[in-house]
DNA sequence: CAAGCGTGGGC
DNA sequence: TGCCCAAGCTT
């Protein structure tokens, strides 16, 4: 366990300025309401994984209205979760949310667990989500590290443009050292740094003119050097299994009854073998179920 | 552990 | 236009 030291004066300024900025500029997201339940916050966190907040909000409203508690979702067929996931992306998250709801009913009296360890044990919950739910839903100031926080800290403290592809021990140490010691402030800090990364200290075209910690930012003082890491590999899309899986699922979501195998070829007419492979993968993942009449979302 | 997993908006 | 990226997780 390495240790990171941040100058006390710098730290004090970071805390004061970023918390103050947050109190003024935080977006009015529904799951930040004082009355939001742990379940509502849990849903928002999983839905927000790799997904812009603007796209999450309508689906989140639909879900909390339809399934206001873990019991409600646990009682629904898994396929309904996938159907109402819509086009949010990474639909395995819908399945895992459904499994998580059933785990909450089975192991936690239908409640969102409060400890980091119990949260981490839920399907679809990794280090980030476990820490975020502990902090935001339960007021337990775990060290939250997401892509926004990594970027803000690597710039403000380390003076580099972008964090490395994978989380380093050094980053964990810096994030831990950056947390305010006060419990309330620590929880606010988690949300505030994320928000600063999302709105101001963005990956491309950061709005440094609006930054509350411009004067003490190490990256700024270094003259905003460009990223020195290896070029990032973009994800292929056209013609990939991902694209075809997406189309198959979209068709199944938009069709109330099972879809015949032949009809599924319409999503990728140039290659029925690829459709076969993707279908097998979707069945393997539990996102699709073979039935007599063809294929449908799982029961 | 590197690769796979959706989707759509912004530049 | 094409590329980059967005509150990651799993195997």
PDB file of N, CA and C in Angstrom, chain A residues 240-277:
ATOM      1  N   UNK A 240     -19.090  -5.594 -36.526  1.00  0.00           N
ATOM      2  CA  UNK A 240     -18.660  -6.400 -35.383  1.00  0.00           C
ATOM      3  C   UNK A 240     -19.843  -7.150 -34.771  1.00  0.00           C
ATOM      4  N   UNK A 241     -19.496  -8.139 -33.950  1.00  0.00           N
ATOM      5  CA  UNK A 241     -20.537  -8.853 -33.226  1.00  0.00           C
ATOM      6  C   UNK A 241     -21.349  -7.885 -32.366  1.00  0.00           C
ATOM      7  N   UNK A 242     -20.655  -6.915 -31.844  1.00  0.00           N
ATOM      8  CA  UNK A 242     -21.360  -5.920 -31.016  1.00  0.00           C
ATOM      9  C   UNK A 242     -22.517  -5.286 -31.754  1.00  0.00           C
ATOM     10  N   UNK A 243     -22.223  -4.883 -32.989  1.00  0.00           N
ATOM     11  CA  UNK A 243     -23.265  -4.225 -33.763  1.00  0.00           C
ATOM     12  C   UNK A 243     -24.422  -5.178 -34.059  1.00  0.00           C
ATOM     13  N   UNK A 244     -24.075  -6.399 -34.411  1.00  0.00           N
ATOM     14  CA  UNK A 244     -25.117  -7.369 -34.772  1.00  0.00           C
ATOM     15  C   UNK A 244     -25.916  -7.789 -33.534  1.00  0.00           C
ATOM     16  N   UNK A 245     -25.222  -7.992 -32.433  1.00  0.00           N
ATOM     17  CA  UNK A 245     -25.925  -8.297 -31.181  1.00  0.00           C
ATOM     18  C   UNK A 245     -26.909  -7.179 -30.838  1.00  0.00           C
ATOM     19  N   UNK A 246     -26.458  -5.949 -31.025  1.00  0.00           N
ATOM     20  CA  UNK A 246     -27.322  -4.804 -30.747  1.00  0.00           C
ATOM     21  C   UNK A 246     -28.583  -4.829 -31.585  1.00  0.00           C
ATOM     22  N   UNK A 247     -28.406  -5.164 -32.867  1.00  0.00           N
ATOM     23  CA  UNK A 247     -29.577  -5.194 -33.762  1.00  0.00           C
ATOM     24  C   UNK A 247     -30.530  -6.323 -33.415  1.00  0.00           C
ATOM     25  N   UNK A 248     -29.984  -7.473 -33.084  1.00  0.00           N
ATOM     26  CA  UNK A 248     -30.835  -8.610 -32.711  1.00  0.00           C
ATOM     27  C   UNK A 248     -31.672  -8.243 -31.481  1.00  0.00           C
ATOM     28  N   UNK A 249     -30.993  -7.689 -30.507  1.00  0.00           N
ATOM     29  CA  UNK A 249     -31.685  -7.344 -29.262  1.00  0.00           C
ATOM     30  C   UNK A 249     -32.721  -6.248 -29.492  1.00  0.00           C
ATOM     31  N   UNK A 250     -32.383  -5.303 -30.341  1.00  0.00           N
ATOM     32  CA  UNK A 250     -33.347  -4.237 -30.632  1.00  0.00           C
ATOM     33  C   UNK A 250     -34.615  -4.826 -31.243  1.00  0.00           C
ATOM     34  N   UNK A 251     -34.437  -5.768 -32.165  1.00  0.00           N
ATOM     35  CA  UNK A 251     -35.590  -6.402 -32.803  1.00  0.00           C
ATOM     36  C   UNK A 251     -36.425  -7.163 -31.765  1.00  0.00           C
ATOM     37  N   UNK A 252     -35.754  -7.893 -30.886  1.00  0.00           N
ATOM     38  CA  UNK A 252     -36.489  -8.666 -29.880  1.00  0.00           C
ATOM     39  C   UNK A 252     -37.199  -7.754 -28.873  1.00  0.00           C
ATOM     40  N   UNK A 253     -36.557  -6.665 -28.536  1.00  0.00           N
ATOM     41  CA  UNK A 253     -37.190  -5.713 -27.607  1.00  0.00           C
ATOM     42  C   UNK A 253     -38.452  -5.114 -28.202  1.00  0.00           C
ATOM     43  N   UNK A 254     -38.355  -4.832 -29.508  1.00  0.00           N
ATOM     44  CA  UNK A 254     -39.458  -4.128 -30.161  1.00  0.00           C
ATOM     45  C   UNK A 254     -40.551  -5.063 -30.658  1.00  0.00           C
ATOM     46  N   UNK A 255     -40.397  -6.359 -30.416  1.00  0.00           N
ATOM     47  CA  UNK A 255     -41.402  -7.327 -30.846  1.00  0.00           C
ATOM     48  C   UNK A 255     -41.947  -8.038 -29.616  1.00  0.00           C
ATOM     49  N   UNK A 256     -43.249  -7.951 -29.372  1.00  0.00           N
ATOM     50  CA  UNK A 256     -43.821  -8.556 -28.161  1.00  0.00           C
ATOM     51  C   UNK A 256     -43.752 -10.076 -28.154  1.00  0.00           C
ATOM     52  N   UNK A 257     -43.889 -10.695 -29.326  1.00  0.00           N
ATOM     53  CA  UNK A 257     -43.898 -12.152 -29.383  1.00  0.00           C
ATOM     54  C   UNK A 257     -42.535 -12.665 -29.842  1.00  0.00           C
ATOM     55  N   UNK A 258     -42.299 -13.964 -29.716  1.00  0.00           N
ATOM     56  CA  UNK A 258     -41.035 -14.537 -30.187  1.00  0.00           C
ATOM     57  C   UNK A 258     -40.809 -14.246 -31.672  1.00  0.00           C
ATOM     58  N   UNK A 259     -39.542 -14.188 -32.056  1.00  0.00           N
ATOM     59  CA  UNK A 259     -39.182 -13.900 -33.444  1.00  0.00           C
ATOM     60  C   UNK A 259     -38.580 -15.155 -34.069  1.00  0.00           C
ATOM     61  N   UNK A 260     -39.053 -15.490 -35.253  1.00  0.00           N
ATOM     62  CA  UNK A 260     -38.558 -16.675 -35.948  1.00  0.00           C
ATOM     63  C   UNK A 260     -37.104 -16.486 -36.369  1.00  0.00           C
ATOM     64  N   UNK A 261     -36.347 -17.577 -36.375  1.00  0.00           N
ATOM     65  CA  UNK A 261     -34.930 -17.521 -36.738  1.00  0.00           C
ATOM     66  C   UNK A 261     -34.727 -16.848 -38.099  1.00  0.00           C
ATOM     67  N   UNK A 262     -35.532 -17.211 -39.073  1.00  0.00           N
ATOM     68  CA  UNK A 262     -35.392 -16.632 -40.415  1.00  0.00           C
ATOM     69  C   UNK A 262     -35.523 -15.117 -40.391  1.00  0.00           C
ATOM     70  N   UNK A 263     -36.456 -14.672 -39.584  1.00  0.00           N
ATOM     71  CA  UNK A 263     -36.676 -13.227 -39.536  1.00  0.00           C
ATOM     72  C   UNK A 263     -35.484 -12.492 -38.936  1.00  0.00           C
ATOM     73  N   UNK A 264     -34.768 -13.159 -38.051  1.00  0.00           N
ATOM     74  CA  UNK A 264     -33.615 -12.522 -37.419  1.00  0.00           C
ATOM     75  C   UNK A 264     -32.507 -12.227 -38.430  1.00  0.00           C
ATOM     76  N   UNK A 265     -32.491 -12.968 -39.530  1.00  0.00           N
ATOM     77  CA  UNK A 265     -31.483 -12.706 -40.566  1.00  0.00           C
ATOM     78  C   UNK A 265     -31.611 -11.303 -41.160  1.00  0.00           C
ATOM     79  N   UNK A 266     -32.790 -10.712 -41.012  1.00  0.00           N
ATOM     80  CA  UNK A 266     -32.978  -9.378 -41.597  1.00  0.00           C
ATOM     81  C   UNK A 266     -32.090  -8.326 -40.919  1.00  0.00           C
ATOM     82  N   UNK A 267     -31.610  -8.610 -39.722  1.00  0.00           N
ATOM     83  CA  UNK A 267     -30.768  -7.615 -39.057  1.00  0.00           C
ATOM     84  C   UNK A 267     -29.364  -7.582 -39.658  1.00  0.00           C
ATOM     85  N   UNK A 268     -28.947  -8.670 -40.333  1.00  0.00           N
ATOM     86  CA  UNK A 268     -27.619  -8.728 -40.951  1.00  0.00           C
ATOM     87  C   UNK A 268     -27.673  -9.708 -42.134  1.00  0.00           C
ATOM     88  N   UNK A 269     -28.384  -9.307 -43.192  1.00  0.00           N
ATOM     89  CA  UNK A 269     -28.696 -10.229 -44.291  1.00  0.00           C
ATOM     90  C   UNK A 269     -27.462 -10.782 -44.992  1.00  0.00           C
ATOM     91  N   UNK A 270     -26.345 -10.055 -44.937  1.00  0.00           N
ATOM     92  CA  UNK A 270     -25.163 -10.495 -45.686  1.00  0.00           C
ATOM     93  C   UNK A 270     -24.434 -11.665 -45.045  1.00  0.00           C
ATOM     94  N   UNK A 271     -24.808 -12.038 -43.814  1.00  0.00           N
ATOM     95  CA  UNK A 271     -24.044 -13.090 -43.155  1.00  0.00           C
ATOM     96  C   UNK A 271     -24.832 -13.821 -42.063  1.00  0.00           C
ATOM     97  N   UNK A 272     -25.624 -14.822 -42.486  1.00  0.00           N
ATOM     98  CA  UNK A 272     -26.424 -15.595 -41.521  1.00  0.00           C
ATOM     99  C   UNK A 272     -25.548 -16.347 -40.510  1.00  0.00           C
ATOM    100  N   UNK A 273     -24.320 -16.655 -40.882  1.00  0.00           N
ATOM    101  CA  UNK A 273     -23.429 -17.356 -39.957  1.00  0.00           C
ATOM    102  C   UNK A 273     -23.071 -16.442 -38.784  1.00  0.00           C
ATOM    103  N   UNK A 274     -22.859 -15.179 -39.125  1.00  0.00           N
ATOM    104  CA  UNK A 274     -22.570 -14.208 -38.067  1.00  0.00           C
ATOM    105  C   UNK A 274     -23.777 -14.065 -37.142  1.00  0.00           C
ATOM    106  N   UNK A 275     -24.944 -14.051 -37.718  1.00  0.00           N
ATOM    107  CA  UNK A 275     -26.164 -13.964 -36.904  1.00  0.00           C
ATOM    108  C   UNK A 275     -26.252 -15.171 -35.982  1.00  0.00           C
ATOM    109  N   UNK A 276     -25.924 -16.333 -36.517  1.00  0.00           N
ATOM    110  CA  UNK A 276     -25.926 -17.550 -35.699  1.00  0.00           C
ATOM    111  C   UNK A 276     -24.988 -17.414 -34.506  1.00  0.00           C
ATOM    112  N   UNK A 277     -23.796 -16.949 -34.793  1.00  0.00           N
ATOM    113  CA  UNK A 277     -22.788 -16.821 -33.737  1.00  0.00           C
ATOM    114  C   UNK A 277     -23.234 -15.823 -32.664  1.00  0.00           C
TER     115      UNK A 277
END
